[in-house]
CSV table of C-alpha atoms in Angstrom, one decimal:
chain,number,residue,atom,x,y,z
A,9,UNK,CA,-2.3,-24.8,-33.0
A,10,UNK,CA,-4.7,-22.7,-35.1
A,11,UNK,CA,-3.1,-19.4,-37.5
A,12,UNK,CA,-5.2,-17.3,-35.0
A,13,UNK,CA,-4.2,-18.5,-31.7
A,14,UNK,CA,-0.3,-19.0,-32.8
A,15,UNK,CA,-0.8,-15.4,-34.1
A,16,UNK,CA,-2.1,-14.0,-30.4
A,17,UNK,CA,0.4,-15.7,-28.8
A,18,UNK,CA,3.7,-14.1,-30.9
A,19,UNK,CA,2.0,-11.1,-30.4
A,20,UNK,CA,1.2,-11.2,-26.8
A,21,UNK,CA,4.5,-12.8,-26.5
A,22,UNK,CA,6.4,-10.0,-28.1
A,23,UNK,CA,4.3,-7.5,-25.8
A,24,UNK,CA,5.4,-9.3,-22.9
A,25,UNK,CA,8.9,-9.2,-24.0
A,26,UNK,CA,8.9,-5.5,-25.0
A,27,UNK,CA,7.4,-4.7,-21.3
A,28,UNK,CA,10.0,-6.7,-19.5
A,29,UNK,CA,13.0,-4.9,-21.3
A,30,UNK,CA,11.6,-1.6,-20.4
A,31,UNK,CA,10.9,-2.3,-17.0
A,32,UNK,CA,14.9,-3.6,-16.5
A,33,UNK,CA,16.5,-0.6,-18.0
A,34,UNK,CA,13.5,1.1,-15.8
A,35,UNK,CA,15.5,-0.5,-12.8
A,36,UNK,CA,18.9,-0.3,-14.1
A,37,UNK,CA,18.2,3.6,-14.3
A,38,UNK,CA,16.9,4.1,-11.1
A,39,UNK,CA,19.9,1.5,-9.3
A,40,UNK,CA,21.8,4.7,-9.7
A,41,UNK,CA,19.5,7.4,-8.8
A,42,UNK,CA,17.3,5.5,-6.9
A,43,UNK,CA,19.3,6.1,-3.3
A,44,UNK,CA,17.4,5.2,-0.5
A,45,UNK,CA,20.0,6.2,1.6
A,46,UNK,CA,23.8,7.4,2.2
A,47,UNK,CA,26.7,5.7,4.6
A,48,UNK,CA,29.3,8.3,6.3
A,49,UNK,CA,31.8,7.2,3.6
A,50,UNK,CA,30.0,8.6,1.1
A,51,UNK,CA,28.7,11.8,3.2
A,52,UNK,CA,32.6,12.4,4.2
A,53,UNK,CA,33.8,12.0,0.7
A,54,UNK,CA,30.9,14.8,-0.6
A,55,UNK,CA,28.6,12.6,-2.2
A,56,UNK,CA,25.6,15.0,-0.6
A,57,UNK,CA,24.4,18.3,-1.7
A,58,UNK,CA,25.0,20.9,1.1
A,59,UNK,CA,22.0,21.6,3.0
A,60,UNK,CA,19.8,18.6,1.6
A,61,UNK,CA,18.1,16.9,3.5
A,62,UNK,CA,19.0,13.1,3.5
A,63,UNK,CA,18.9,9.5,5.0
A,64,UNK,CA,22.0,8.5,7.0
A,65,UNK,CA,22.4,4.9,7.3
A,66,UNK,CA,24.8,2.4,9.5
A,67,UNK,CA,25.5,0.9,12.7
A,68,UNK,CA,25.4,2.8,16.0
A,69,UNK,CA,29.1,2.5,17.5
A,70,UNK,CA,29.4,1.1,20.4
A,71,UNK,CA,29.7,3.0,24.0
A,72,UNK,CA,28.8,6.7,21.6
A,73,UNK,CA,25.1,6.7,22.8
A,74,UNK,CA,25.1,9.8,25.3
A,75,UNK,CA,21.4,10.6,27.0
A,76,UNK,CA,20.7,13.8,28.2
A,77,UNK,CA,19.5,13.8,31.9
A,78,UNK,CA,16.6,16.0,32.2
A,79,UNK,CA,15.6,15.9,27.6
A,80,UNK,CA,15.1,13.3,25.1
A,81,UNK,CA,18.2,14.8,23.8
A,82,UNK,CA,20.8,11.9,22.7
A,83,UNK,CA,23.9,11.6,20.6
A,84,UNK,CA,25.4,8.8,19.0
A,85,UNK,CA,28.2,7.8,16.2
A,86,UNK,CA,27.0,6.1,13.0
A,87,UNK,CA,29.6,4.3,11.2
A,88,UNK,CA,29.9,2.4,8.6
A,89,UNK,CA,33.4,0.6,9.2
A,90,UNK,CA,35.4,2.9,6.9
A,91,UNK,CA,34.1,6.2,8.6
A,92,UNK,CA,31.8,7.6,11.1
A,93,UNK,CA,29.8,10.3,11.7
A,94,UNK,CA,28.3,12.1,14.8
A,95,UNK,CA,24.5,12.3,15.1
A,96,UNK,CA,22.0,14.7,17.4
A,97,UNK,CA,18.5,13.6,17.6
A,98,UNK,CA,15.8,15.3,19.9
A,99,UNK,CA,13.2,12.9,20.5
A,100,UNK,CA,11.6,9.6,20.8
A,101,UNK,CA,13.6,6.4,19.5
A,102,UNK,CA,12.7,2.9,18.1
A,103,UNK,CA,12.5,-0.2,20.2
A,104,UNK,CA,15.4,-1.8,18.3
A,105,UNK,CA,17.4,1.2,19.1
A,106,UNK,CA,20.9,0.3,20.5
A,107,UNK,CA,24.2,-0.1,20.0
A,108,UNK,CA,25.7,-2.1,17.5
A,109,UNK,CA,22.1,-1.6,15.9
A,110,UNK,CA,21.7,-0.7,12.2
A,111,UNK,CA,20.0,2.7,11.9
A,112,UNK,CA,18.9,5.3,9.6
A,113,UNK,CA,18.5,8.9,10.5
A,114,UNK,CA,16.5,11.3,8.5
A,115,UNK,CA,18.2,15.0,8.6
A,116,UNK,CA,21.2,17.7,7.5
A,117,UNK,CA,24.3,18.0,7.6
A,118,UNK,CA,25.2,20.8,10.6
A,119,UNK,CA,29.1,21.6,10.6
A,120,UNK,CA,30.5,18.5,11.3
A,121,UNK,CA,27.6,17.1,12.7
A,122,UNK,CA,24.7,15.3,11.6
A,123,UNK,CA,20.7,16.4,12.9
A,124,UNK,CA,18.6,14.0,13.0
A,125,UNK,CA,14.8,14.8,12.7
A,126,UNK,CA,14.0,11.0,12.6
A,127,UNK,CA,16.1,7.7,13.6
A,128,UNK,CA,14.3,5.0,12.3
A,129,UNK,CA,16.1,1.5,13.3
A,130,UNK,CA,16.3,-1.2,10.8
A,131,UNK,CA,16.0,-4.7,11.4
A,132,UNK,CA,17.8,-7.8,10.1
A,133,UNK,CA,16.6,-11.0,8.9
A,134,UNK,CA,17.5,-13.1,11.3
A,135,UNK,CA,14.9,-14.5,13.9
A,136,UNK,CA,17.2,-16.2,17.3
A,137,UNK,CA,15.1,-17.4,20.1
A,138,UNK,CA,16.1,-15.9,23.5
A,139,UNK,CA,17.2,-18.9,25.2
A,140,UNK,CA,19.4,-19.9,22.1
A,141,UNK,CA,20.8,-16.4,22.0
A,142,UNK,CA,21.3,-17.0,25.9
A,143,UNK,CA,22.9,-20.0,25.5
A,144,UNK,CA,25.1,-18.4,22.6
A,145,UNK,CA,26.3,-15.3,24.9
A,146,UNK,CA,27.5,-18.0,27.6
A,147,UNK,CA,29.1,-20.3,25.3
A,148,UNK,CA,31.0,-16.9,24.1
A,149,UNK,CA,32.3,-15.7,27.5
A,150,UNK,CA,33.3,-19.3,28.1
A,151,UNK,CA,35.5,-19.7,25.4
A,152,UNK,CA,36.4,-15.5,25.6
A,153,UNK,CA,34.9,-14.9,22.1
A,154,UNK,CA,34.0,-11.4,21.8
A,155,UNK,CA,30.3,-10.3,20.7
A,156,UNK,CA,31.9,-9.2,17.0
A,157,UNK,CA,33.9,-11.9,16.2
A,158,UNK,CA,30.7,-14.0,16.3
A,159,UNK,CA,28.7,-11.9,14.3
A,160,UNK,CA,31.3,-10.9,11.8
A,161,UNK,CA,31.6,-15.2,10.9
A,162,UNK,CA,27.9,-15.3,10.7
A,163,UNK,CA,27.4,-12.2,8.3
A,164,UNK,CA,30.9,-13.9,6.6
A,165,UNK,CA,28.1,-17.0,5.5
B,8,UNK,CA,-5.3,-37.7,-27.6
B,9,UNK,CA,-2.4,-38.0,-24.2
B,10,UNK,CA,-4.9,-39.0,-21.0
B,11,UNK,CA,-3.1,-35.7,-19.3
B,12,UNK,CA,-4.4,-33.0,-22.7
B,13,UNK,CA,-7.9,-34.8,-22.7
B,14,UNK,CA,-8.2,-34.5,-18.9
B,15,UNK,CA,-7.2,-30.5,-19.5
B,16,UNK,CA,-9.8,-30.2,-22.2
B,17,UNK,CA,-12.2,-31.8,-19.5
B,18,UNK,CA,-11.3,-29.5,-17.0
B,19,UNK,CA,-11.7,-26.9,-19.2
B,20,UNK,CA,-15.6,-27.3,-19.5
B,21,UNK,CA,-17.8,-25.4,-17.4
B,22,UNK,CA,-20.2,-28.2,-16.4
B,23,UNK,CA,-17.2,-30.5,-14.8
B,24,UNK,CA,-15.1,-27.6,-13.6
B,25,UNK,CA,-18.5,-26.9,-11.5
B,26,UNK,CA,-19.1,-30.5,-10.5
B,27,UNK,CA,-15.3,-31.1,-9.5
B,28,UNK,CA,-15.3,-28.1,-7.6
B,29,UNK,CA,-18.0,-28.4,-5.9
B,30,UNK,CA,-16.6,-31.8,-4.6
B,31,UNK,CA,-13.2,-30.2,-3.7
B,32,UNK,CA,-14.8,-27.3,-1.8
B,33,UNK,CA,-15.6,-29.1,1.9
B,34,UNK,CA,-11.7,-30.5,1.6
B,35,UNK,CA,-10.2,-28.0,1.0
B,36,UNK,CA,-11.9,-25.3,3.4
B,37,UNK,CA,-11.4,-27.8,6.1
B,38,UNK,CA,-7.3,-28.4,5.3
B,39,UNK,CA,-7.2,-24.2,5.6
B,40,UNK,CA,-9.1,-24.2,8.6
B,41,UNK,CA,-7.3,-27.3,10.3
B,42,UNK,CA,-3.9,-25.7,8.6
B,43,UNK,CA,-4.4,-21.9,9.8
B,44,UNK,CA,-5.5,-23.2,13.0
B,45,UNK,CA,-2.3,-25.1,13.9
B,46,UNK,CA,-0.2,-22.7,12.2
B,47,UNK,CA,-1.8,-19.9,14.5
B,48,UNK,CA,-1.2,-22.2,17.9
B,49,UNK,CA,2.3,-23.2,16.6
B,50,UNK,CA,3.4,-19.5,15.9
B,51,UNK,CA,1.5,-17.3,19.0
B,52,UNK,CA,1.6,-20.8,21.6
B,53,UNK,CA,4.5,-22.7,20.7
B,54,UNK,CA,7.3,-20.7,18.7
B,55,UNK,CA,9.9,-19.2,21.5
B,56,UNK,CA,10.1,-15.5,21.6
B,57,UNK,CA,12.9,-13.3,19.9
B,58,UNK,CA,15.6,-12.2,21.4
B,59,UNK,CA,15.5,-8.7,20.0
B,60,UNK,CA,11.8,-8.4,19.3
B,61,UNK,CA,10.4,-10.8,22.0
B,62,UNK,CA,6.7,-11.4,21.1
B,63,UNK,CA,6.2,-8.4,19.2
B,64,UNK,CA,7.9,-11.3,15.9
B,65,UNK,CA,4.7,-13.2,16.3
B,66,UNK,CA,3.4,-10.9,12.8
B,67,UNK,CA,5.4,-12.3,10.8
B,68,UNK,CA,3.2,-15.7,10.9
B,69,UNK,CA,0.7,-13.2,9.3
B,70,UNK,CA,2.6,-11.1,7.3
B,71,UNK,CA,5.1,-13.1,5.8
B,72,UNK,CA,2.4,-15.7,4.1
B,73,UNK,CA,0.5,-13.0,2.8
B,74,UNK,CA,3.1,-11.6,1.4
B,75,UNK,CA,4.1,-14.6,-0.3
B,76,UNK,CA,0.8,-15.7,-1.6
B,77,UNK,CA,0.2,-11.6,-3.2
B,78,UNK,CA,2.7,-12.9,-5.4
B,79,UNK,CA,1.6,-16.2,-5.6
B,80,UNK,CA,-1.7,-15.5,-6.5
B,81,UNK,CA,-0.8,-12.5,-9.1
B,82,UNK,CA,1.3,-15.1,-10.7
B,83,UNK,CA,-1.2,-17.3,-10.9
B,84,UNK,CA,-4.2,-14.7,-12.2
B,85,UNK,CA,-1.3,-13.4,-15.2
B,86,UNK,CA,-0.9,-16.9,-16.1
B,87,UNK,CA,-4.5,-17.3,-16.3
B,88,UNK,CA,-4.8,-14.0,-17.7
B,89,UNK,CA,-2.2,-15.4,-20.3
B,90,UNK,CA,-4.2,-18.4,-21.1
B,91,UNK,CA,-7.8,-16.6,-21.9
B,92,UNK,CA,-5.9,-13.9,-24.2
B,93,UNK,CA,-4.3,-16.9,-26.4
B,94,UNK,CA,-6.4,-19.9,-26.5
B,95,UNK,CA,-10.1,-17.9,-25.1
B,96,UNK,CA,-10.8,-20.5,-22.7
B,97,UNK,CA,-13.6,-19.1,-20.8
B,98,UNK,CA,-12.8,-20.9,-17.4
B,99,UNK,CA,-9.2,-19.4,-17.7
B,100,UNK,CA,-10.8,-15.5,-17.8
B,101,UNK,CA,-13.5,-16.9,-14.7
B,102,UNK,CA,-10.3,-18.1,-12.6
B,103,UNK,CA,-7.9,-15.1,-13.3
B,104,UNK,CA,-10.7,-12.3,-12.3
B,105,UNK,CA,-11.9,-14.3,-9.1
B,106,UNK,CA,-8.1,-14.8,-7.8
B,107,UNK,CA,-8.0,-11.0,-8.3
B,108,UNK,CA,-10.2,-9.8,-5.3
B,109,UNK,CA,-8.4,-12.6,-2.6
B,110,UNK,CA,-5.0,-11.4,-3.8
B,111,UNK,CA,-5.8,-7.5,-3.5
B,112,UNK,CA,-7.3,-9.2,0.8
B,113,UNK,CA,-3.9,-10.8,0.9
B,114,UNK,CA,-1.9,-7.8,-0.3
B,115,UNK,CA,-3.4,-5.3,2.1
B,116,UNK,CA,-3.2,-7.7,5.2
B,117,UNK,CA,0.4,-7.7,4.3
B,118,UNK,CA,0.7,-4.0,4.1
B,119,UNK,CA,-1.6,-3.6,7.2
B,120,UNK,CA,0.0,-5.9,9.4
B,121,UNK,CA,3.8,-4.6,8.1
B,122,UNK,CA,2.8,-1.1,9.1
B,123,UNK,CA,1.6,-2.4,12.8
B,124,UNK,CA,4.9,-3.4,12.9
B,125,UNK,CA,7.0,-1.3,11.8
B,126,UNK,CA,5.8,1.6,14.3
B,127,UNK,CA,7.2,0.0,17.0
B,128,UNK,CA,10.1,-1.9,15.8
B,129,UNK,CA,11.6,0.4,13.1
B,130,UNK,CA,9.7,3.6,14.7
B,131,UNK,CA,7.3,4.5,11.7
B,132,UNK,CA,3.9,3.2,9.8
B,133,UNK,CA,5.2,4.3,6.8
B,134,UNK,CA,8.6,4.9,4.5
B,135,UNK,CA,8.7,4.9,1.0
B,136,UNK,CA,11.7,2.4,0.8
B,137,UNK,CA,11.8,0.0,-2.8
B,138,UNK,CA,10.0,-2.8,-0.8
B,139,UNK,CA,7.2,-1.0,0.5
B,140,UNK,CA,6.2,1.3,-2.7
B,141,UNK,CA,6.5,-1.9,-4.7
B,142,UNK,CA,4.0,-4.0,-2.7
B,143,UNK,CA,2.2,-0.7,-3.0
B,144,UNK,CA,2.2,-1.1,-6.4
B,145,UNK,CA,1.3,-4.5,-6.2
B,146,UNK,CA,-1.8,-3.3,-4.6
B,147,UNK,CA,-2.9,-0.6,-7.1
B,148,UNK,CA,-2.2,-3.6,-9.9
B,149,UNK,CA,-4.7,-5.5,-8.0
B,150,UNK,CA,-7.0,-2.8,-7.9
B,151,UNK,CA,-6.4,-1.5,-11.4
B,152,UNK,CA,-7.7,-5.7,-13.1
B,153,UNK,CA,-11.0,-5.2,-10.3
B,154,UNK,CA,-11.9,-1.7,-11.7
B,155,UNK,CA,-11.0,-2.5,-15.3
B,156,UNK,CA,-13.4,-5.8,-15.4
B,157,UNK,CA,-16.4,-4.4,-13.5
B,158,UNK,CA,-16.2,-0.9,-15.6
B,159,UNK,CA,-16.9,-2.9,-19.2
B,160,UNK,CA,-20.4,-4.1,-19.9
B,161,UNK,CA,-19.2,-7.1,-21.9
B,162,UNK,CA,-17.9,-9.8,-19.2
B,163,UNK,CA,-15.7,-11.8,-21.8
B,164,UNK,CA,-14.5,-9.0,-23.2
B,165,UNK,CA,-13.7,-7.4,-19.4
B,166,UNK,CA,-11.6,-10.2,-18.4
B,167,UNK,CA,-9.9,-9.9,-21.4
B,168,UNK,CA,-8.8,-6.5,-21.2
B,169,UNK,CA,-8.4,-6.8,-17.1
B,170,UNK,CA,-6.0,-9.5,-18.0
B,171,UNK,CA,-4.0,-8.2,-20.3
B,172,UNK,CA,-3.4,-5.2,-17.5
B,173,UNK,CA,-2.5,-8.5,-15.4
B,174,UNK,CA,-0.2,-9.7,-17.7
B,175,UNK,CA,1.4,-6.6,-18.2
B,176,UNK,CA,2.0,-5.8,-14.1
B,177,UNK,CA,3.4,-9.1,-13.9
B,178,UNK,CA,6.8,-6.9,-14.1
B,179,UNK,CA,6.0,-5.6,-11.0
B,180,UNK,CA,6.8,-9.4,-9.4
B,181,UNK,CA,10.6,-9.7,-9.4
B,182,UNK,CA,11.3,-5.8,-8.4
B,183,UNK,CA,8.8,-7.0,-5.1
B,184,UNK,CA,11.2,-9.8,-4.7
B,185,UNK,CA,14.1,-8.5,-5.2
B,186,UNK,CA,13.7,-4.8,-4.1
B,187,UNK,CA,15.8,-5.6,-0.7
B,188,UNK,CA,18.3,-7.2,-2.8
B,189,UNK,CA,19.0,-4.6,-5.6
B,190,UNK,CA,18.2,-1.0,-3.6
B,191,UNK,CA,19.0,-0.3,0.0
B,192,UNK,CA,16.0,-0.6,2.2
B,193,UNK,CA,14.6,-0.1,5.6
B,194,UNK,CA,13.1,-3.5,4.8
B,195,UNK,CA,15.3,-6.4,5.7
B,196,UNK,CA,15.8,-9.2,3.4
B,197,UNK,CA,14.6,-12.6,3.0
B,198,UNK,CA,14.9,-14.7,6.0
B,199,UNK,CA,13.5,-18.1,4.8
B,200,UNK,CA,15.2,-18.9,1.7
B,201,UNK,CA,14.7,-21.4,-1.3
B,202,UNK,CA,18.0,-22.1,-1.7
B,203,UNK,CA,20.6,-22.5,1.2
B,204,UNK,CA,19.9,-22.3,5.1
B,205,UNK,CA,17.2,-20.1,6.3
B,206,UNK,CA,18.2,-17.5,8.6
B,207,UNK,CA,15.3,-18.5,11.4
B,208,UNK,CA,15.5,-20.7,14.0
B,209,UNK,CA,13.9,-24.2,13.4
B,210,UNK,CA,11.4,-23.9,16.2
B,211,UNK,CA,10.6,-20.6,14.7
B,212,UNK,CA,10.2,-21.7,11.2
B,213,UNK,CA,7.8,-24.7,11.3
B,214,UNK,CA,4.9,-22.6,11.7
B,215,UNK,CA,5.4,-20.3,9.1
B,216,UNK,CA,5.7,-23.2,6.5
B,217,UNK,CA,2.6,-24.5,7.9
B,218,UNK,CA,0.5,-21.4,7.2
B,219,UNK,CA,2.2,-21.1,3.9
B,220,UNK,CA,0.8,-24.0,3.1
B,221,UNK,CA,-2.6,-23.4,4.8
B,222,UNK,CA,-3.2,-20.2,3.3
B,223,UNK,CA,-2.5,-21.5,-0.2
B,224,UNK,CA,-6.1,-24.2,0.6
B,225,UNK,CA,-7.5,-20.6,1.8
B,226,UNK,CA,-6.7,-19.4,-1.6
B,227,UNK,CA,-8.3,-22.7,-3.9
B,228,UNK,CA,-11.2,-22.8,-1.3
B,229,UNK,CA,-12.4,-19.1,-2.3
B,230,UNK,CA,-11.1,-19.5,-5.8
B,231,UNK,CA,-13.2,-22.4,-6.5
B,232,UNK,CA,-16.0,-20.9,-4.0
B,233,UNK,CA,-15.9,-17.6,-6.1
B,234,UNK,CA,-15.3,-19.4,-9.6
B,235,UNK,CA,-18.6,-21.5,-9.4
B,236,UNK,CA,-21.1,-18.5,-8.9
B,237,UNK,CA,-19.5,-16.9,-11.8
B,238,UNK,CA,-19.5,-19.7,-13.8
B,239,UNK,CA,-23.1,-20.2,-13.2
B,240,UNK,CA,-24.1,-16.4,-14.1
B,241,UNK,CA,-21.9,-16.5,-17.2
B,242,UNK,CA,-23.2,-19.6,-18.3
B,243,UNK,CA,-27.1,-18.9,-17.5
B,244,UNK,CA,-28.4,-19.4,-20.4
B,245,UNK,CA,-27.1,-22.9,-20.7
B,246,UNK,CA,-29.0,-26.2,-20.1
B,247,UNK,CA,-26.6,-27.9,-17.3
B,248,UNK,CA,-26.9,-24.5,-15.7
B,249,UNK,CA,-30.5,-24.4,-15.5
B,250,UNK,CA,-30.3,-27.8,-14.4
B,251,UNK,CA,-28.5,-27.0,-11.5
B,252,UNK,CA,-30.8,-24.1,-10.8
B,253,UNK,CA,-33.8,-25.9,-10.8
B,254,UNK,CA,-32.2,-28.9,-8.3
B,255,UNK,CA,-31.3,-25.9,-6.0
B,256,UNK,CA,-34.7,-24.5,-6.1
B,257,UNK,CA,-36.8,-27.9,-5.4
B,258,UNK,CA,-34.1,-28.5,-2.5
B,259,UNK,CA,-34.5,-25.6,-1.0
């Protein structure tokens, strides 16, 4: 190799390098501000400034969603296995919306309660055809394997 | 000289690179055609429906290989980029600046066809969540290496300076990649994987890899279509360009 290419390359090289290490301790700096959002564990144990507004995030308890009759009024608990919180939303929700469904709600802390202004829901990355999930459900009740013991092996992977 | 170096050095020459390229082109549009085509069929015809999302899943035989081939083909213009900063090799600065334009397509079919579905599924277009500002970012990248070469007179020394603003954004790659994995997101993590089992079913999954594969032809069929006529226009001046000129002309 020529003086003059071997010369553009340490240079470039060392650019490059100098670049990368920045942008790391760029990400390493924001992993701890960087919070997209918050779980009730850390809401509950006053990890929030009072009266910010916030992203909630965690899994809709099962039997907690309550629909008003004659609004689009609905409540629901978000929890996150070590703690829960209550949320009131006033408006429409996302076709993945349902229990046992990971969600994130946009809002403030109200008193004990938390006031959703948006529920977005979040999605997971796996993809199940409907007649294997079908097929799955069956071979569950059969053997009397609840819905959460499944899932809990499967996220244990 | 090792058969492998002398056939780079070959390559390497604008006269061949044309030639060879030109001889590639009918293939390789066809295998993208032939490939997108039964990708398409496989993924809207033949892959079962979810059982959360039911048809509304089909995107992701969009989305999913553009997403991979923005990164693919960023990491292919840097290295390029990397290559005509170093050694100058004038088919290196060519190749990096025309994958620019097809990656900035591929990046906003990604982002386009994410947002379509994240209204209905998640219940917004929009969130600024690690994933979807850094793709976002990918973007403007794009962008940034298209404005930066068309704004200097010079083309050489253009591709130059758009690829050292290549090479540079190349930092961007890993925090796309691994955004869902460091931050929490609304985006959900990686479903096919490299290593270990993918979390799709297999019926699912054989369409995906198909138009992975199809839209990487897409790519080399309007690199190479893109990389000629700018070979040609750089090298005008030159005798096997006017060659090739004139044998156009009298065919015509």
């Amino acid at each position: 190799m020529n003086p003059t290419r071997k010369r553009r390359l340490i240079v470039i090289s060392l650019i490059l390098g100098a670049v990368g290490i920045a942008a790391a301790l760029t990400v390493l700096a924001l992993q701890q501000n960087m919070t997209y959002l918050y779980t009730p564990v850390e809401v509950l144990g006053g990890k929030v400034p009072a009266e910010a507004r916030f992203r909630l995030g965690g899994m809709v308890k099962g039997g907690s969603i309550q629909r008003s009759s004659d609004s689009l009024k609905v409540s629901f608990t978000v929890t996150d296995g070590d703690a829960e919180l209550p949320v009131e939303y006033n408006g429409i929700l996302p076709d993945l919306f349902r229990e046992k469904q990971s969600v994130i709600a946009t809002g403030t802390l109200q008193g004990k309660h938390f006031v959703a202004t948006e529920v977005l829901a979040k999605h997971d990355e796996n993809y199940v055809p409907r007649d294997v999930k079908e097929a799955m459900a069956k071979a569950h009740e059969k053997h009397s394997v609840p819905e959460a013991a499944g899932k809990a092996k499967s996220e244990a992977k | 000289m090792n058969p492998l170096v002398l056939w780079f050095h070959k390559l390497g020459s604008p006269p061949y690179f044309y030639r060879l390229a030109g001889r590639l082109l009918p293939w390789l549009w066809g295998l993208a055609a032939i490939g997108i085509a039964a990708g398409l069929y496989g993924g809207l015809v033949l892959a079962p429906p979810d059982y959360q999302q039911s048809d509304a899943f089909r995107i992701i035989y969009i989305h999913v290989p553009s997403a991979w081939m923005s990164l693919f083909i960023y990491f292919f213009m840097a290295v390029n980029g990397f290559i005509a900063l170093v050694w100058r090799i004038k088919l290196s600065e060519i190749l990096a600046m025309a994958a620019a334009p097809v990656g900035a397509a591929f990046t906003f079919i990604c982002l386009a066809t994410g947002s379509l579905w994240g209204k209905p599924m998640w219940g917004t277009w929009w969130t600024w969540d690690a994933r979807l500002t850094s793709e976002l970012v990918l973007l403007f990248l794009y962008l940034g290496v298209i404005g930066l070469y068309h704004a200097i007179e010079d083309r050489r020394q253009a591709a130059r300076a758009a690829a050292f603003l290549a090479l540079i954004g190349i930092v961007n790659l890993p925090i796309v990649h691994f955004s869902v994995k460091w931050w929490n997101t609304l985006h959900q993590g990686s479903t096919v994987k490299l290593f270990g089992p993918s979390l799709i079913d297999s019926r699912m999954l054989w369409p995906l890899l198909i138009m992975a594969v199809a839209t990487k032809f897409a790519f080399a069929a309007s690199l190479l279509s893109r990389a000629r006529v700018d070979l040609l226009e750089l090298e005008s001046g030159k005798d096997w360009a006017r060659q090739i000129a004139l044998a156009e002309e009298t065919s015509a």
